[in-house]
PDB file of N, CA, C and O and ligand atoms in Angstrom:
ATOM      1  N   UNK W   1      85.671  74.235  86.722  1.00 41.00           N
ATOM      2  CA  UNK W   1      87.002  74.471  87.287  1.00 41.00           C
ATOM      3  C   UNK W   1      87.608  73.160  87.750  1.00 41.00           C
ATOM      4  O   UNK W   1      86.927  72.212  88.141  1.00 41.00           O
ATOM      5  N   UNK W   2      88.924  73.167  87.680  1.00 41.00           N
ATOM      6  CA  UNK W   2      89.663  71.789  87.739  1.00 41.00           C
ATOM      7  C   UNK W   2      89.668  71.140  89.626  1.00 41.00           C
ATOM      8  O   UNK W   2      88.474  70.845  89.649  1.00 41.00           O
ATOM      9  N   UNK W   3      89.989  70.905  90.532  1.00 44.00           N
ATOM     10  CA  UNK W   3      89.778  70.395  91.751  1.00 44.00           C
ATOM     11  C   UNK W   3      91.036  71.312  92.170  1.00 44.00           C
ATOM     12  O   UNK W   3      90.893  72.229  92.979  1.00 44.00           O
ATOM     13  N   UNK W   4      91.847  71.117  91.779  1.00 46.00           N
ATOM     14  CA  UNK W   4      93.404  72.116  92.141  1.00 46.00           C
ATOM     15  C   UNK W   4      92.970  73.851  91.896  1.00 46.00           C
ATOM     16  O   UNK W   4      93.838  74.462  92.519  1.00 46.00           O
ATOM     17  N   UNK W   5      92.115  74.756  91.331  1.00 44.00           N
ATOM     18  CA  UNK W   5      92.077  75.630  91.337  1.00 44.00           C
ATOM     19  C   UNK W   5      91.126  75.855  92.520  1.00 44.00           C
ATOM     20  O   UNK W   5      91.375  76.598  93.469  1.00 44.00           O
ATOM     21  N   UNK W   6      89.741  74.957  92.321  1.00 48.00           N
ATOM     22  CA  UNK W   6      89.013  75.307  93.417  1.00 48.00           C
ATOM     23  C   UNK W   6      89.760  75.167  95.079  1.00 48.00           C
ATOM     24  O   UNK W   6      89.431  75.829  96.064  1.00 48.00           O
ATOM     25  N   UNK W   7      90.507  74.427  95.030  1.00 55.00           N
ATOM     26  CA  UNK W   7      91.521  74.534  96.313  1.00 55.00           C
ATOM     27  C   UNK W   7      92.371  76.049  96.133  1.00 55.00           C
ATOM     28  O   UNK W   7      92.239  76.938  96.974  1.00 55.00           O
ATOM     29  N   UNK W   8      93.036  76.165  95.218  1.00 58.00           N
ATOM     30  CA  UNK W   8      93.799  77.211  95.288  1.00 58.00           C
ATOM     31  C   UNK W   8      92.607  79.016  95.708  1.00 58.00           C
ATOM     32  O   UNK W   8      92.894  80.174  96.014  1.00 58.00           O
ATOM     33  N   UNK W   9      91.888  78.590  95.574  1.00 72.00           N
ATOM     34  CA  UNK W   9      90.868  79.580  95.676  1.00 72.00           C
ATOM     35  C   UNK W   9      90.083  79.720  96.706  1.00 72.00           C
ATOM     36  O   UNK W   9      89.402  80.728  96.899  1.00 72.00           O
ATOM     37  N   UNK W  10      90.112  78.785  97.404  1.00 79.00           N
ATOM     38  CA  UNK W  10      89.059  78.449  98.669  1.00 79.00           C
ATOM     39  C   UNK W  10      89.837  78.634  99.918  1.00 79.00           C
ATOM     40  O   UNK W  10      89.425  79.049 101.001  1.00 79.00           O
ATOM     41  N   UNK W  11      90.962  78.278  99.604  1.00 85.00           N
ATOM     42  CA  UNK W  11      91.915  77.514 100.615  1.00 85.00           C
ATOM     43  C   UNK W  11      93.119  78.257 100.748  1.00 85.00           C
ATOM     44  O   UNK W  11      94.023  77.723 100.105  1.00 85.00           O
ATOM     45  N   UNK W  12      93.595  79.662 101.556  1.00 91.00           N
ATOM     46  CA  UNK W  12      94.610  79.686 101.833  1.00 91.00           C
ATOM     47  C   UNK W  12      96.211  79.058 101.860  1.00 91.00           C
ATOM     48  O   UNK W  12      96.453  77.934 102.300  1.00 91.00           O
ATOM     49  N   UNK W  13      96.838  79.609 101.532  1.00 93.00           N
ATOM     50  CA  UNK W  13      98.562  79.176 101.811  1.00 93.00           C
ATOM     51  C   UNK W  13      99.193  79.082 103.026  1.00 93.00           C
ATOM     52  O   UNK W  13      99.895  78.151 103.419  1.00 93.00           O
ATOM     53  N   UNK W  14      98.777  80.552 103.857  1.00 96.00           N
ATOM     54  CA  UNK W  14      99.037  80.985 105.138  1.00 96.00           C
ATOM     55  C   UNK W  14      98.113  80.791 105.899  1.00 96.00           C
ATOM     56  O   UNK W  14      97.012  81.287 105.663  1.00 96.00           O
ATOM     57  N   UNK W  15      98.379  79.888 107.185  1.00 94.00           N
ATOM     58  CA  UNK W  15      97.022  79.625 107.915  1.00 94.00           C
ATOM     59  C   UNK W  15      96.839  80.992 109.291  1.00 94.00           C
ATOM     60  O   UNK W  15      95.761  81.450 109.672  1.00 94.00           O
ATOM     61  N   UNK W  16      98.205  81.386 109.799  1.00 95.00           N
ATOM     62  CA  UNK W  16      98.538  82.101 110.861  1.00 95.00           C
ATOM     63  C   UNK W  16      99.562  83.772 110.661  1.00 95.00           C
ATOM     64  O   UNK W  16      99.553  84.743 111.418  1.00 95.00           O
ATOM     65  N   UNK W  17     100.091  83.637 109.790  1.00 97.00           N
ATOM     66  CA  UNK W  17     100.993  84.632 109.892  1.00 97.00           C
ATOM     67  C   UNK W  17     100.713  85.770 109.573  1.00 97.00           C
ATOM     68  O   UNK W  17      99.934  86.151 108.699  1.00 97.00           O
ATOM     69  N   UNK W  18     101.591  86.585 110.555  1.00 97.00           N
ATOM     70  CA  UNK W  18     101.110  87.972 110.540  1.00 97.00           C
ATOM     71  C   UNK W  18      99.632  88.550 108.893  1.00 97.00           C
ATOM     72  O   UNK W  18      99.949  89.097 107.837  1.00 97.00           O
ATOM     73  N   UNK W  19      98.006  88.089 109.385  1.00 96.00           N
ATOM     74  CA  UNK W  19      97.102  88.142 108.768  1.00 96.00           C
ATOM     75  C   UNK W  19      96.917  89.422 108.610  1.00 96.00           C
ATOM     76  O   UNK W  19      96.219  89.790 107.665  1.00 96.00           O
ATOM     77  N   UNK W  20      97.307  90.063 109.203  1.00 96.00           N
ATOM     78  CA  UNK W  20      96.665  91.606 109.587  1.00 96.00           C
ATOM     79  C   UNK W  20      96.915  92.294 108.255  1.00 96.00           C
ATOM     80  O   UNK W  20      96.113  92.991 107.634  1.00 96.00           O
ATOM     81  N   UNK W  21      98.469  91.903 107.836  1.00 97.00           N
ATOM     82  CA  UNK W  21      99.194  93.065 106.649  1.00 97.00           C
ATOM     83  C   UNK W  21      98.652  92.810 104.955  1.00 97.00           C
ATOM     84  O   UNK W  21      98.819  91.592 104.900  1.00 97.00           O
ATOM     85  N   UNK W  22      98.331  93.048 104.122  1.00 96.00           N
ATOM     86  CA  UNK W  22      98.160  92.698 102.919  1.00 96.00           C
ATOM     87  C   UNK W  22      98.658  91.706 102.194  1.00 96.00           C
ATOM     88  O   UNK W  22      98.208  90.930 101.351  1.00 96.00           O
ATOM     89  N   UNK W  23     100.152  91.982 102.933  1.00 97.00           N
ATOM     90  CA  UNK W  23     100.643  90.949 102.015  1.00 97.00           C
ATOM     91  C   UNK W  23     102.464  91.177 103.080  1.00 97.00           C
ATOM     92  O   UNK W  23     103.078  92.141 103.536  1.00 97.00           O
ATOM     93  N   UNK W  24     102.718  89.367 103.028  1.00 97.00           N
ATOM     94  CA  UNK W  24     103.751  89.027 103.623  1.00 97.00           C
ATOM     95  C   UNK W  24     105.290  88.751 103.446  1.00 97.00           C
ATOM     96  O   UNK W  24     105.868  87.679 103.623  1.00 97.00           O
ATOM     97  N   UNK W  25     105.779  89.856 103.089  1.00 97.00           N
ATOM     98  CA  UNK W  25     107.121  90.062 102.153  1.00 97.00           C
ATOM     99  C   UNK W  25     108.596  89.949 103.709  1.00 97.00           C
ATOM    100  O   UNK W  25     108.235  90.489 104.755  1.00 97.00           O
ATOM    101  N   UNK W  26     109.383  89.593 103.716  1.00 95.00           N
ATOM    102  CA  UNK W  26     110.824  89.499 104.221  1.00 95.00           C
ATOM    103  C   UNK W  26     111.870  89.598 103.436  1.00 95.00           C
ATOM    104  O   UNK W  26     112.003  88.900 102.432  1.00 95.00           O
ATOM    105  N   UNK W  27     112.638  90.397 103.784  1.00 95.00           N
ATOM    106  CA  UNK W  27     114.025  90.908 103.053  1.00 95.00           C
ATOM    107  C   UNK W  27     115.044  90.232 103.766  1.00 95.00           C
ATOM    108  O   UNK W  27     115.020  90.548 104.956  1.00 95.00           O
ATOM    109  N   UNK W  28     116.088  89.273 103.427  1.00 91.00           N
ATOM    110  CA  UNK W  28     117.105  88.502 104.030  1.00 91.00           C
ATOM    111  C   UNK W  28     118.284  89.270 103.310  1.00 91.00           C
ATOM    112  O   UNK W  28     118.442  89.236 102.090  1.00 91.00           O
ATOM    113  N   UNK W  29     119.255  90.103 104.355  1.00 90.00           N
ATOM    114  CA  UNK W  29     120.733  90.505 103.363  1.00 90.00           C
ATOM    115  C   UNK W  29     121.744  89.439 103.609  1.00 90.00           C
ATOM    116  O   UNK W  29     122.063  89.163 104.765  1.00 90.00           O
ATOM    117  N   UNK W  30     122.320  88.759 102.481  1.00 86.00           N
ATOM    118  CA  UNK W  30     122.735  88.256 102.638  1.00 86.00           C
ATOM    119  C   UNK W  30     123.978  88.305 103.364  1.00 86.00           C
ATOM    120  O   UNK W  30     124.702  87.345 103.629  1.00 86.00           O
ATOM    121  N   UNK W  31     124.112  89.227 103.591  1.00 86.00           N
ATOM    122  CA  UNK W  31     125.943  89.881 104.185  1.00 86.00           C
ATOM    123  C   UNK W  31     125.796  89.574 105.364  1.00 86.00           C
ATOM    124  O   UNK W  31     126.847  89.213 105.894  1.00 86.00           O
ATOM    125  N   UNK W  32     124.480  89.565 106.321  1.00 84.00           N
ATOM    126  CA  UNK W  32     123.855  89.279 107.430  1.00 84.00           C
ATOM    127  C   UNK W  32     123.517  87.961 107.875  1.00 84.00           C
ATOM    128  O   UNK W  32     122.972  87.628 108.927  1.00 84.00           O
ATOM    129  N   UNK W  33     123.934  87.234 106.886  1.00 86.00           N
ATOM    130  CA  UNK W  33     123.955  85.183 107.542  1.00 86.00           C
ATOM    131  C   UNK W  33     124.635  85.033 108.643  1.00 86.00           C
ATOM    132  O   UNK W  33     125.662  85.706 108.738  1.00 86.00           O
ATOM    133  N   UNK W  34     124.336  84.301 109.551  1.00 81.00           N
ATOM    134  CA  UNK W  34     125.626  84.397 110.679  1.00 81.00           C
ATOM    135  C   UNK W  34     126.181  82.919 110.403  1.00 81.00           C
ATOM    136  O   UNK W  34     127.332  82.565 110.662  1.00 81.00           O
ATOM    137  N   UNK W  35     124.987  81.947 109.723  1.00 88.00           N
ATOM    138  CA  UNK W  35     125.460  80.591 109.842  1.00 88.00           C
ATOM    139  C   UNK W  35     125.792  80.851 108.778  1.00 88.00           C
ATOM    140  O   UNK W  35     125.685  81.940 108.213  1.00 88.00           O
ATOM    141  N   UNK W  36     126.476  79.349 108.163  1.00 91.00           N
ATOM    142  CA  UNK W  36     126.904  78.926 106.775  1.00 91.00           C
ATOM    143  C   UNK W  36     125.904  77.963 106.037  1.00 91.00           C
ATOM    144  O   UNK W  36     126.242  77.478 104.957  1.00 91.00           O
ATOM    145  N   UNK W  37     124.670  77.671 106.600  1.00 93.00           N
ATOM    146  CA  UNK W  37     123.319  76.722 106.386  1.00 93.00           C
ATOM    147  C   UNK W  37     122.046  77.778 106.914  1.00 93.00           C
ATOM    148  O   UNK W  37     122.098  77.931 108.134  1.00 93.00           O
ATOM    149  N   UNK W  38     121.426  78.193 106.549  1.00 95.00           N
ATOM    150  CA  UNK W  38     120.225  78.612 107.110  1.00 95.00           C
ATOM    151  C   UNK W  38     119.178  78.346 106.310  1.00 95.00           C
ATOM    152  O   UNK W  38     119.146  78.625 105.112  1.00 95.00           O
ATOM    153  N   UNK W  39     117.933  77.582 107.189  1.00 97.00           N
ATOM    154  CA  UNK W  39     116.813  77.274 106.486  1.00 97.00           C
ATOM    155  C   UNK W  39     115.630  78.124 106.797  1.00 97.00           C
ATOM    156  O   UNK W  39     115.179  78.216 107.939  1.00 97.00           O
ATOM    157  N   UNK W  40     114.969  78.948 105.424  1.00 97.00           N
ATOM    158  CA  UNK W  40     113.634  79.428 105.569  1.00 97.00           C
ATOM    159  C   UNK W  40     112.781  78.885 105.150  1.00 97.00           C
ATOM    160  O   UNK W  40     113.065  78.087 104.257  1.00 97.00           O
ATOM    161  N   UNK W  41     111.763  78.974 105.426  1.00 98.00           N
ATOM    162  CA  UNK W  41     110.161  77.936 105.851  1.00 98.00           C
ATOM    163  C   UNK W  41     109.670  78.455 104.368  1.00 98.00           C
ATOM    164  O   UNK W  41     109.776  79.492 103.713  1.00 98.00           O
ATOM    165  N   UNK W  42     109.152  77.328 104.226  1.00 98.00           N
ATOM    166  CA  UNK W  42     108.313  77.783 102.687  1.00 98.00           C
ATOM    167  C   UNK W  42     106.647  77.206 102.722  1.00 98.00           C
ATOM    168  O   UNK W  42     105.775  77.141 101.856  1.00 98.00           O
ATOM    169  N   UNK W  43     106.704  76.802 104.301  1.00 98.00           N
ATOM    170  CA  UNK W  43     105.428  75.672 104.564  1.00 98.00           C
ATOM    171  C   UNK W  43     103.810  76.453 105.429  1.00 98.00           C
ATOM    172  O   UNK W  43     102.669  76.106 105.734  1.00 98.00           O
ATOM    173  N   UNK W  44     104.977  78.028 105.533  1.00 98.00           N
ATOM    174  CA  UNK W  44     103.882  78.550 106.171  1.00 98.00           C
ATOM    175  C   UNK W  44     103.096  78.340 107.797  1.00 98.00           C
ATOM    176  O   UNK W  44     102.036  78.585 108.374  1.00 98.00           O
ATOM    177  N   UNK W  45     104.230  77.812 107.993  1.00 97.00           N
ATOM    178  CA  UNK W  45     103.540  76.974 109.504  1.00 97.00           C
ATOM    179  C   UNK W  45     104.790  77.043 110.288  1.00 97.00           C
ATOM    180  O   UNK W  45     104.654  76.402 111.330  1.00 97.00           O
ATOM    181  N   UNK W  46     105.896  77.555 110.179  1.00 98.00           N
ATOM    182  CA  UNK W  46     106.751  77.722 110.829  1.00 98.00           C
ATOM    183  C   UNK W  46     106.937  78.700 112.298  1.00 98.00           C
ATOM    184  O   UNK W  46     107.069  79.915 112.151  1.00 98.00           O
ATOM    185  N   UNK W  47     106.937  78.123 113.652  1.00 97.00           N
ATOM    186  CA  UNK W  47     106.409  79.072 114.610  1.00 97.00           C
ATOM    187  C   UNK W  47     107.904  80.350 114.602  1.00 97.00           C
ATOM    188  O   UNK W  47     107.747  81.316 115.349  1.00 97.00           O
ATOM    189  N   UNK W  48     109.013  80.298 113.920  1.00 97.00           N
ATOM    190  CA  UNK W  48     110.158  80.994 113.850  1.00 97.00           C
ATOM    191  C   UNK W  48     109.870  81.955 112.289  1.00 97.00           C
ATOM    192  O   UNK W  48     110.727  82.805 112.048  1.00 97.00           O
ATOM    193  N   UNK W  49     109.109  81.862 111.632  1.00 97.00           N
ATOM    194  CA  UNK W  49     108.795  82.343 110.568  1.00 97.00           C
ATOM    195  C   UNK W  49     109.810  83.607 110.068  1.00 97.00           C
ATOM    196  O   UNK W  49     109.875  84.436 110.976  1.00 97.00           O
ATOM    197  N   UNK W  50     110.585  83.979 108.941  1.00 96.00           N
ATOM    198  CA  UNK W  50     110.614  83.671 108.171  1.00 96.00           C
ATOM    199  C   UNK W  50     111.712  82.336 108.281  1.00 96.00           C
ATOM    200  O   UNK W  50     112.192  81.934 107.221  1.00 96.00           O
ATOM    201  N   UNK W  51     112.061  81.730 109.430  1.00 96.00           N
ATOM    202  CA  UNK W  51     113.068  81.016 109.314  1.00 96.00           C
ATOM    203  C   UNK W  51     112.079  79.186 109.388  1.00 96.00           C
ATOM    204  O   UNK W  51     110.908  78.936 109.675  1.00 96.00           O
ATOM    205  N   UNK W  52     112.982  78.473 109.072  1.00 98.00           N
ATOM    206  CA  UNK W  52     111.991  76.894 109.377  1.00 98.00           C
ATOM    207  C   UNK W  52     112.397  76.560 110.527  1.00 98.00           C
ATOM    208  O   UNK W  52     113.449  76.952 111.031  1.00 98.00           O
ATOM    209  N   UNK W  53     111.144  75.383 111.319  1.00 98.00           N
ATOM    210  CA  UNK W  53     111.688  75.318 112.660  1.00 98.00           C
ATOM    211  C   UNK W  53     111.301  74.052 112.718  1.00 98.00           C
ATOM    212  O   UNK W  53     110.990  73.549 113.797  1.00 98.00           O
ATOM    213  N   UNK W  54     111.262  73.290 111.440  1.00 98.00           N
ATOM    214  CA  UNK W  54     111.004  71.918 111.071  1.00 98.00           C
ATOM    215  C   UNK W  54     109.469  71.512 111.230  1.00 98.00           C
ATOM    216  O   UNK W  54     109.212  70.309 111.188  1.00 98.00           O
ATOM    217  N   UNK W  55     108.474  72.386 111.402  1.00 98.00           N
ATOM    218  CA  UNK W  55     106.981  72.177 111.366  1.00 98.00           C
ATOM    219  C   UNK W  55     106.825  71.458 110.025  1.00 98.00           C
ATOM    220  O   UNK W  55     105.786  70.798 110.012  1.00 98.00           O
ATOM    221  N   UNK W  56     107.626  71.369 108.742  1.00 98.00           N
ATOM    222  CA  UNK W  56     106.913  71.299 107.550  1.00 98.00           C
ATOM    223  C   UNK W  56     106.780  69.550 107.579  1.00 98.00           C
ATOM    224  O   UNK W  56     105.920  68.860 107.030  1.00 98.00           O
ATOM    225  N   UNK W  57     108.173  69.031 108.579  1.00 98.00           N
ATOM    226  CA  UNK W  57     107.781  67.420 108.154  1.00 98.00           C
ATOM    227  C   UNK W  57     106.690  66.983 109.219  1.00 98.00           C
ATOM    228  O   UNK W  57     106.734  65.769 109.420  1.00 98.00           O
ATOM    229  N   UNK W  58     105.547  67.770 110.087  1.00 98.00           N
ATOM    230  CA  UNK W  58     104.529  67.743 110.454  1.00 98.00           C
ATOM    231  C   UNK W  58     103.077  67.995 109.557  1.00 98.00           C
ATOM    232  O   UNK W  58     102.006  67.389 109.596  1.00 98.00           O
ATOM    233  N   UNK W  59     103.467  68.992 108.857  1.00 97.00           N
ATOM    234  CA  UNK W  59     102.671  68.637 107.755  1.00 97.00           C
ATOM    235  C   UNK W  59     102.977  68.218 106.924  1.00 97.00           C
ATOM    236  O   UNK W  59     101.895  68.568 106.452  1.00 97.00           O
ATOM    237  N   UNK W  60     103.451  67.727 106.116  1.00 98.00           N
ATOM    238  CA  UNK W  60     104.224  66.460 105.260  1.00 98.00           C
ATOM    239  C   UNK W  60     103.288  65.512 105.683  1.00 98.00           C
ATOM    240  O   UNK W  60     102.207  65.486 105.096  1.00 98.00           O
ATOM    241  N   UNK W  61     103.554  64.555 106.797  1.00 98.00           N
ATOM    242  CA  UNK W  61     103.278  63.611 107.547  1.00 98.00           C
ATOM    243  C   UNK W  61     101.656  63.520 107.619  1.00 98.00           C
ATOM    244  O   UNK W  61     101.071  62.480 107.315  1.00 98.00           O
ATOM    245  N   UNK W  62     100.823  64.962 108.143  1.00 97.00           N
ATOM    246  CA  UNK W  62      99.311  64.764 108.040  1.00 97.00           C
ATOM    247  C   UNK W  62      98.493  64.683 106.521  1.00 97.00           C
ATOM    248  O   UNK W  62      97.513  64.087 106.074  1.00 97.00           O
ATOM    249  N   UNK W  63      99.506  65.648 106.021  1.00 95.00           N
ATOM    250  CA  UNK W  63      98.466  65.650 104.635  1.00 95.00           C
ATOM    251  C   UNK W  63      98.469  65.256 103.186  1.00 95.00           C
ATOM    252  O   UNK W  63      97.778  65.335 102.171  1.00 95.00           O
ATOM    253  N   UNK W  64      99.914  64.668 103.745  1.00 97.00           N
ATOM    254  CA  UNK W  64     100.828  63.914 102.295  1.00 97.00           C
ATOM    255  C   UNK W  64     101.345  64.918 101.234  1.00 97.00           C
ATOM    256  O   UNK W  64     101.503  64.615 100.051  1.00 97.00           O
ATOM    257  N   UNK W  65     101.674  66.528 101.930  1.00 96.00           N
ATOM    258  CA  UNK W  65     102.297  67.238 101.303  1.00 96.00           C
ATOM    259  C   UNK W  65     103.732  67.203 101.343  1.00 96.00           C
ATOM    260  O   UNK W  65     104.192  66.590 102.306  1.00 96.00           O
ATOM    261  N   UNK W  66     104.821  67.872 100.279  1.00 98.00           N
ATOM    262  CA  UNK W  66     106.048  67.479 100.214  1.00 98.00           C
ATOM    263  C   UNK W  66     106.707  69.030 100.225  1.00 98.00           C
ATOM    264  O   UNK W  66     107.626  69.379  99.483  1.00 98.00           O
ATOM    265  N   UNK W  67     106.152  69.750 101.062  1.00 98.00           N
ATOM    266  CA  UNK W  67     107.310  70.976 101.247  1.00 98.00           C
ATOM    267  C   UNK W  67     108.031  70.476 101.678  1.00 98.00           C
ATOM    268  O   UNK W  67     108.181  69.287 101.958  1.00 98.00           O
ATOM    269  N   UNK W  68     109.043  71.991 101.894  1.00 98.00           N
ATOM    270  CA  UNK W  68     110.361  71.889 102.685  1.00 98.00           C
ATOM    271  C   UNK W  68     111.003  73.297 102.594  1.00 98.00           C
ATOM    272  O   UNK W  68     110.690  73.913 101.575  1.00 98.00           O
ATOM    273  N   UNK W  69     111.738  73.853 103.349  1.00 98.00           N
ATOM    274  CA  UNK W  69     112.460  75.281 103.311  1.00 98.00           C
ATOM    275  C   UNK W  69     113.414  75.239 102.179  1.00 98.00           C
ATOM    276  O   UNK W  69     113.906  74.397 101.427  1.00 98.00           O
ATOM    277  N   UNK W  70     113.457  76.444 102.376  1.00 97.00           N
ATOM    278  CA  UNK W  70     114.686  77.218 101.300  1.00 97.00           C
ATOM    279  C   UNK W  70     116.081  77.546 101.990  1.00 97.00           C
ATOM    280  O   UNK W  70     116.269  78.556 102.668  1.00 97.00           O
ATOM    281  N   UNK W  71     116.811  76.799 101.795  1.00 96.00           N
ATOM    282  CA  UNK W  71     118.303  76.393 102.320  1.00 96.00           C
ATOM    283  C   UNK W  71     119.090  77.628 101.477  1.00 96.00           C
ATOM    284  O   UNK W  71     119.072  77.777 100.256  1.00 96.00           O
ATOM    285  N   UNK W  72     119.792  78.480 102.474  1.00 94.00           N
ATOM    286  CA  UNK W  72     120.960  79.456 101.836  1.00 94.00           C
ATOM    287  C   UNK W  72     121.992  79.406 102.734  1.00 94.00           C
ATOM    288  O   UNK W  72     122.018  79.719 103.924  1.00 94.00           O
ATOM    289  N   UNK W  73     123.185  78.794 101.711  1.00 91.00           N
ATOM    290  CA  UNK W  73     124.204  78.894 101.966  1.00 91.00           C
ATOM    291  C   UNK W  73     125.414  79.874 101.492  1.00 91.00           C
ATOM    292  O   UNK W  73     125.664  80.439 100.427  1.00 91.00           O
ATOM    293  N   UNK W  74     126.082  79.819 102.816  1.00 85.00           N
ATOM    294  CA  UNK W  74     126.942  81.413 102.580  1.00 85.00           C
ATOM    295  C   UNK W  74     128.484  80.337 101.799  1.00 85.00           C
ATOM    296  O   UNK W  74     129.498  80.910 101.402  1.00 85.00           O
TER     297      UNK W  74
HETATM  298 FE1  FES G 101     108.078  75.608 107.098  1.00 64.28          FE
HETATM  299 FE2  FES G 101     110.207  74.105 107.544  1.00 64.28          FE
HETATM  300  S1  FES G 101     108.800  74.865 108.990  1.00 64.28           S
HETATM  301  S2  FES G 101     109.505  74.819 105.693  1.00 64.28           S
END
């Protein structure tokens, strides 16, 4: 196996979030934006989850990863 699968296999995405449920789905309507910029977390480490609360350029910074949220604009 290649070094990137055995990570993908060993190693979680989500370190904290709601663990309990099977699986971690959020529905955003869009009719319901209040801003005209809103950023959601794609880093998994966000303490505002599903929204970003800028944790990702903390991990960026430790592990030389390059996330970043998902920007929707109204
Ligand atoms: Fe997760 Fe910003 S905190 S993408």
């Amino acid at each position: 196996a290649s070094s990137s699968s055995s990570t993908a296999a060993g190693t979680p995405i989500n370190p904290s979030i709601k663990k309990q449920e099977a699986k971690v789905v959020d529905t955003v309507l869009i009719s319901d934006l209040r801003k005209p910029l809103q950023a959601y977390c794609r880093c998994w480490r966000s303490k505002t989850f599903p929204l970003c609360d800028g944790t990702h350029a903390k991990h960026n910074k430790e592990t030389g990863d390059n996330v970043g949220p998902l920007l929707l604009k109204k």
